[in-house]
XYZ file of C-alpha atoms in Angstrom:
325
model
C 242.199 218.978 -54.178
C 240.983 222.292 -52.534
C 239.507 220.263 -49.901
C 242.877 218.477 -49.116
C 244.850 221.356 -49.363
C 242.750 223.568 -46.819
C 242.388 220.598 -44.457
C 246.927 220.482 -44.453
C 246.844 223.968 -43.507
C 244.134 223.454 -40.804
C 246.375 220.614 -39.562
C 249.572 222.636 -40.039
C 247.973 225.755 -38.316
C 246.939 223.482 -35.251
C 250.455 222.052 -35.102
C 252.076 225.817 -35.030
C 249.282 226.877 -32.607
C 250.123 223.784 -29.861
C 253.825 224.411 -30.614
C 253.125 228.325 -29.341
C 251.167 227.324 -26.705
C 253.711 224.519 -25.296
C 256.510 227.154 -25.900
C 254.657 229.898 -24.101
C 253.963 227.673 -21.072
C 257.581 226.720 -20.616
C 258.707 230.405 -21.320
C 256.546 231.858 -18.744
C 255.510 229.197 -15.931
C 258.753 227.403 -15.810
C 260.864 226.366 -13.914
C 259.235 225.180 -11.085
C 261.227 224.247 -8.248
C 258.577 226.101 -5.330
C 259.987 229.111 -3.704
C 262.672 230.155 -2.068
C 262.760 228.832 1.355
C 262.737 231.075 4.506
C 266.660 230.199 5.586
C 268.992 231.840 8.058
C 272.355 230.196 7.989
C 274.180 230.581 11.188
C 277.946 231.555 10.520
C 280.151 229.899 12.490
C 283.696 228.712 12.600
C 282.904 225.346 11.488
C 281.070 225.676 8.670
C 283.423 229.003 7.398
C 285.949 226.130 7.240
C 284.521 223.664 5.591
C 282.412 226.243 3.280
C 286.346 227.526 2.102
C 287.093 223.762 1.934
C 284.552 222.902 -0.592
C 284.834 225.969 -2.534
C 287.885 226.092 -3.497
C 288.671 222.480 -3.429
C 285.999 220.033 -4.355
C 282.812 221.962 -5.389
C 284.989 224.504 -6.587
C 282.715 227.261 -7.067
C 285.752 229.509 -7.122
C 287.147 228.348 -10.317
C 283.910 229.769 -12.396
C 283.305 232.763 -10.737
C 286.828 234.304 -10.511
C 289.454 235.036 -13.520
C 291.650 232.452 -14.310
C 295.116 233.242 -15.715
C 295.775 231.574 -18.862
C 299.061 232.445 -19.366
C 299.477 229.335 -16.456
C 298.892 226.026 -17.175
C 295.388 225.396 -16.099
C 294.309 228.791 -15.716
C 294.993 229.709 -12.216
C 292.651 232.083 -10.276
C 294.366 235.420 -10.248
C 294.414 236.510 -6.770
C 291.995 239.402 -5.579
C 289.192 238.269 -7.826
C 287.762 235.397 -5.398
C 284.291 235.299 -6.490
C 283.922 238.335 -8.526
C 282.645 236.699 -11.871
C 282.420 237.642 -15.279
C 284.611 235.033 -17.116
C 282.720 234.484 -20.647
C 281.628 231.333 -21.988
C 281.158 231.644 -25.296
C 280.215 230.243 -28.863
C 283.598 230.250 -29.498
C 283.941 227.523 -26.639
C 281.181 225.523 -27.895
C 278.265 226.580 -25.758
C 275.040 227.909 -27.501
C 274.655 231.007 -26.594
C 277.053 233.540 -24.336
C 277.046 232.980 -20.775
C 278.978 234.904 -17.797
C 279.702 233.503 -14.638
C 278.110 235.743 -12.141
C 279.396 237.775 -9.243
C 278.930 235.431 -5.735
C 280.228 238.459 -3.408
C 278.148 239.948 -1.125
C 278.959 243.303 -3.390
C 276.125 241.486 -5.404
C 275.065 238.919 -3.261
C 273.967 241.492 -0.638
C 270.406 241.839 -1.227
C 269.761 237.914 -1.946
C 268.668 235.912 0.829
C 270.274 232.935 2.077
C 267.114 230.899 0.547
C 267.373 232.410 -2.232
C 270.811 231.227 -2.898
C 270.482 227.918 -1.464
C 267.875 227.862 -4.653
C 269.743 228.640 -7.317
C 272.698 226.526 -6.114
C 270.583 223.207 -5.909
C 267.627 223.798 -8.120
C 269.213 226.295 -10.768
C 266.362 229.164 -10.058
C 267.792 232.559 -9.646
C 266.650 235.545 -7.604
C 263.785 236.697 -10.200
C 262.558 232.994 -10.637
C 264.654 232.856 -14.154
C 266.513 229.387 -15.027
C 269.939 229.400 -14.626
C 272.272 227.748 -17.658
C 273.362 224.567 -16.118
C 276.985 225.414 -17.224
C 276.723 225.415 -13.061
C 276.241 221.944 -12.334
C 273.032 222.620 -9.958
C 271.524 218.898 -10.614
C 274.702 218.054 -8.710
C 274.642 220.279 -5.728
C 271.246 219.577 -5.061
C 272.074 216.062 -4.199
C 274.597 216.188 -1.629
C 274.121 217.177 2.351
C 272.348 220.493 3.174
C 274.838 221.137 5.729
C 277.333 221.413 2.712
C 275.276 223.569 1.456
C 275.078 225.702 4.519
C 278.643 225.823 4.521
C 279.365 226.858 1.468
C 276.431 229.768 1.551
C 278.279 230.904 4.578
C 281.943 231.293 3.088
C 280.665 232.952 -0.278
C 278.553 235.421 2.378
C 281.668 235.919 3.858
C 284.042 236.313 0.753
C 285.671 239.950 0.493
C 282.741 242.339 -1.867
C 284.090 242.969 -5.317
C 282.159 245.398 -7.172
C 282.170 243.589 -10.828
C 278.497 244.433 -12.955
C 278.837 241.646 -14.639
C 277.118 241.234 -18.680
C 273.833 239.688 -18.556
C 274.167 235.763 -20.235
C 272.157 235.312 -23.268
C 271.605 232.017 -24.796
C 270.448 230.539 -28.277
C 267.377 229.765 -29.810
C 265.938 226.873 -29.213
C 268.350 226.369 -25.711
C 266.837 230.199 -23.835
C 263.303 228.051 -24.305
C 264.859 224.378 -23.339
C 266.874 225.310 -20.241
C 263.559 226.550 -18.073
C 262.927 223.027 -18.377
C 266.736 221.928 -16.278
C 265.608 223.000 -13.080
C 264.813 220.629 -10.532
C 263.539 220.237 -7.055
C 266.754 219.087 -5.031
C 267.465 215.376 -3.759
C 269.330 215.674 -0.891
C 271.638 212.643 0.484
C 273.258 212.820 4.126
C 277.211 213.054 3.841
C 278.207 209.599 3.945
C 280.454 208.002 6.860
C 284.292 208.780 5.644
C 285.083 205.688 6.786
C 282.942 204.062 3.657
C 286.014 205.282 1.505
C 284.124 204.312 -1.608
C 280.225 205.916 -0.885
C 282.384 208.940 0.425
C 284.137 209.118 -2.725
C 281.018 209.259 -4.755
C 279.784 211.780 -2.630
C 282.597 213.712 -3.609
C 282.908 212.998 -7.081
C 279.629 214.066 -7.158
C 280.181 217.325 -5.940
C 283.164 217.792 -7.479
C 281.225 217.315 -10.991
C 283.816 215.056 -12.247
C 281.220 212.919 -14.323
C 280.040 216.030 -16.505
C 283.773 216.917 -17.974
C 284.897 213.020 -17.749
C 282.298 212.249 -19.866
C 281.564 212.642 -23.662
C 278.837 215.167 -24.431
C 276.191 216.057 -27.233
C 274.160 219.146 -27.115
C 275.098 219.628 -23.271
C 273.818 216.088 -22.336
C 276.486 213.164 -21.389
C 276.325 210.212 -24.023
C 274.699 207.734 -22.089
C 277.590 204.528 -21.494
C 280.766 207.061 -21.974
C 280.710 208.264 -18.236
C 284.004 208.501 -16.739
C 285.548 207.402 -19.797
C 286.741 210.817 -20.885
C 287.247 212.649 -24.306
C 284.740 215.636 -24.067
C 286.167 218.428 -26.156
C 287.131 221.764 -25.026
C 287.524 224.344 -27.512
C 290.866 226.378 -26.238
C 292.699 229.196 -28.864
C 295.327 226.365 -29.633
C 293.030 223.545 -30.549
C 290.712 221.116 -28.908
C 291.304 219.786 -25.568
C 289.919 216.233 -24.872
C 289.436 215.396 -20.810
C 291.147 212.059 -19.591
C 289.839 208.556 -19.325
C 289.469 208.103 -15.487
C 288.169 204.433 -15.173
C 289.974 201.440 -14.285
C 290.886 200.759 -18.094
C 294.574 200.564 -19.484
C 293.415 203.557 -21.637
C 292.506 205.319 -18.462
C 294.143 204.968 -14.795
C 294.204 201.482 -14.797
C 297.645 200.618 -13.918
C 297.855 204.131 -11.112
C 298.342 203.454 -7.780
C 297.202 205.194 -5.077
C 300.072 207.113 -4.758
C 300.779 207.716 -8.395
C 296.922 209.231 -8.249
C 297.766 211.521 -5.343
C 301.166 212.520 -6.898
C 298.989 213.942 -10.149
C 297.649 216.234 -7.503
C 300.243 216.571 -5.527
C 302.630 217.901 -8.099
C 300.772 221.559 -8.047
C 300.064 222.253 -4.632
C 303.784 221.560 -3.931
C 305.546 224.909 -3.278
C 308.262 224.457 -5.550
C 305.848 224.165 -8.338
C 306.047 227.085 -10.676
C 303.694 226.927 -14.195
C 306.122 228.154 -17.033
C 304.528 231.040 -18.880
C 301.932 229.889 -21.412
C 301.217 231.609 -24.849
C 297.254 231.557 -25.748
C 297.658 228.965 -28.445
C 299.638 226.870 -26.353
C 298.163 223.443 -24.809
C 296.424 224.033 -21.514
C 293.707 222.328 -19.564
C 290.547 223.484 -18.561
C 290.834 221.555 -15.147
C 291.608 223.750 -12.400
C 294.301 221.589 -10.711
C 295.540 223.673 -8.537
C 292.470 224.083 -6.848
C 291.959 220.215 -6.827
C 295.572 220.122 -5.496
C 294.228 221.190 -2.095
C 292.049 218.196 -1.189
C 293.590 216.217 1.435
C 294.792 213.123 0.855
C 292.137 210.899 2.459
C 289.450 212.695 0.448
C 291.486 212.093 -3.144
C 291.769 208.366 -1.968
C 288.347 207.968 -1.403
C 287.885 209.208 -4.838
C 290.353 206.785 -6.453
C 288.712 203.938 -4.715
C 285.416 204.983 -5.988
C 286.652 205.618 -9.171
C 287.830 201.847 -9.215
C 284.536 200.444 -9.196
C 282.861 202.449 -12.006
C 282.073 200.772 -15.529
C 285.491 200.382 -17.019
C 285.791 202.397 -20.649
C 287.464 201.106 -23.380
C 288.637 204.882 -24.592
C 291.723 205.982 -25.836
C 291.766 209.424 -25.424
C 293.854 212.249 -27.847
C 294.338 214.850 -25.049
C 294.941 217.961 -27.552
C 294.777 218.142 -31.227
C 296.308 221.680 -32.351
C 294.305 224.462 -35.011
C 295.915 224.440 -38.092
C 297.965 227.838 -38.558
């Protein structure tokens, strides 16, 4: 019996030893995505405009790394802040761990290299080497055109410096050991032809992330077989908000037209629209609409016809289910 019982702990010691030793090697020699590379991004008019473009329309970088008013119907950036972080993600919104979106201004951004950046925006690796929590969807951005990329290094370079220290994130145990491990070397595609209305419209839902909050989720992973088919949860001070059911199912946007889809848009980046004053336990949606609003109207139908071809969901989604007082 002595003999059994020593040989367990022998086996149970090993096991704890290999678990140390697998933890320490992801701790301390991951992630590896290579180094920076030596880049120089040429500023010009071009690519300030089309950098603008995709930041505050499709890729929307903005959205994160500014303050969004919540007393506004889906939290509307509050001018001046353009890029100057700091907007908490927190337990309290599901996510495991505390996370702040960082400053992207050259008031912080200033002694980062242009490779360096162009790292952590498609790989996820920060300026120290350190994973970044993919609450930034960097598996995205590294599969779309470098010249995007370019573009949009060149308008946050060129964004007005906002000094903003911004709290350093923190995440839980076991997900400060797992996310070294979400880092990837990029996959870069060329920018499709625009005329291909539907391979340009996956381009841009791709950049545009729409699969990660159209999706249902468990531990930060999409449920394989649910994308596009909506009803992740968002934890607001109201209740839970549930994101729509965009496939070509009666549940979803099966009976929108073209123009019914760009009228959803539409409807906030007309002038006349004015959000009525929202209290914090009111319903509100995370999805920055007005920043979506500003895609132009050949780029939303591209995404509607690519969104007409994706696996039709069966999902009847409850958009908001209020706390109980």
């Amino acid at each position: 019996m002595k003999k059994l019982f020593k040989g367990l702990l022998f086996v149970v010691m090993g096991i704890v030893v290999l678990v140390g030793l697998g933890i320490g090697f992801i701790y301390f020699f991951m992630p590896n995505v290579g180094k920076a590379p030596e880049l120089k991004v040429e500023v010009t008019p071009q690519r300030l405009e089309r950098g603008q473009y995709l930041a505050t329309a499709v890729a929307v970088c903005i959205d994160c790394h500014s303050t969004r008013d919540w007393t506004q119907f889906s939290g509307p950036m509050v001018a001046g802040t353009y890029g100057k972080g700091g907007d908490r993600f927190g337990k309290e919104l599901g996510f495991p761990g505390t996370f702040y979106a960082r400053n992207i201004t050259p008031a912080a951004l200033g002694n980062w290299t242009d490779g360096e950046i162009f790292r952590a925006v498609t790989s996820g690796v920060s300026k120290d080497g350190s994973a970044l929590f993919p609450l930034m969807p960097y598996a995205h951005f590294g599969t779309v055109d470098e010249e995007d990329i370019y573009s949009i290094i060149a308008y946050i370079r060129n964004l007005a410096p906002i000094q903003n220290k911004v709290l350093a994130s923190k995440a839980d145990f076991p997900v400060n050991i797992l996310m070294h491990l979400s880092p990837k070397k990029p996959a870069f595609t060329k920018k499709p032809d625009e005329a291909d209305s539907i391979k340009y419209g996956e381009y841009l839902v791709r950049m545009a992330s729409c699969v990660e909050c159209h999706s249902k989720e468990k531990r930060g992973e999409i449920i394989p077989g649910t994308e596009f088919g909506g009803g992740r949860e968002f934890m607001f001070p109201g209740g839970i908000v549930r994101t729509a059911n965009i496939t070509k199912h009666e549940t979803g946007i099966g009976a929108w037209t073209k123009e019914m889809f760009l009228q959803k848009f539409r409807a906030y980046s007309d002038s006349s629209y004015v959000s009525p004053k929202l209290r914090l336990t009111d319903y509100n949606s995370p999805m920055p609409w007005t920043m979506y609003s500003k895609m132009t109207d050949k780029d939303l139908l591209a995404i509607y016809a690519y969104l007409r071809t994706v696996t039709v969901q069966n999902n009847k989604v409850e958009k908001f289910t209020a706390k109980k007082s």
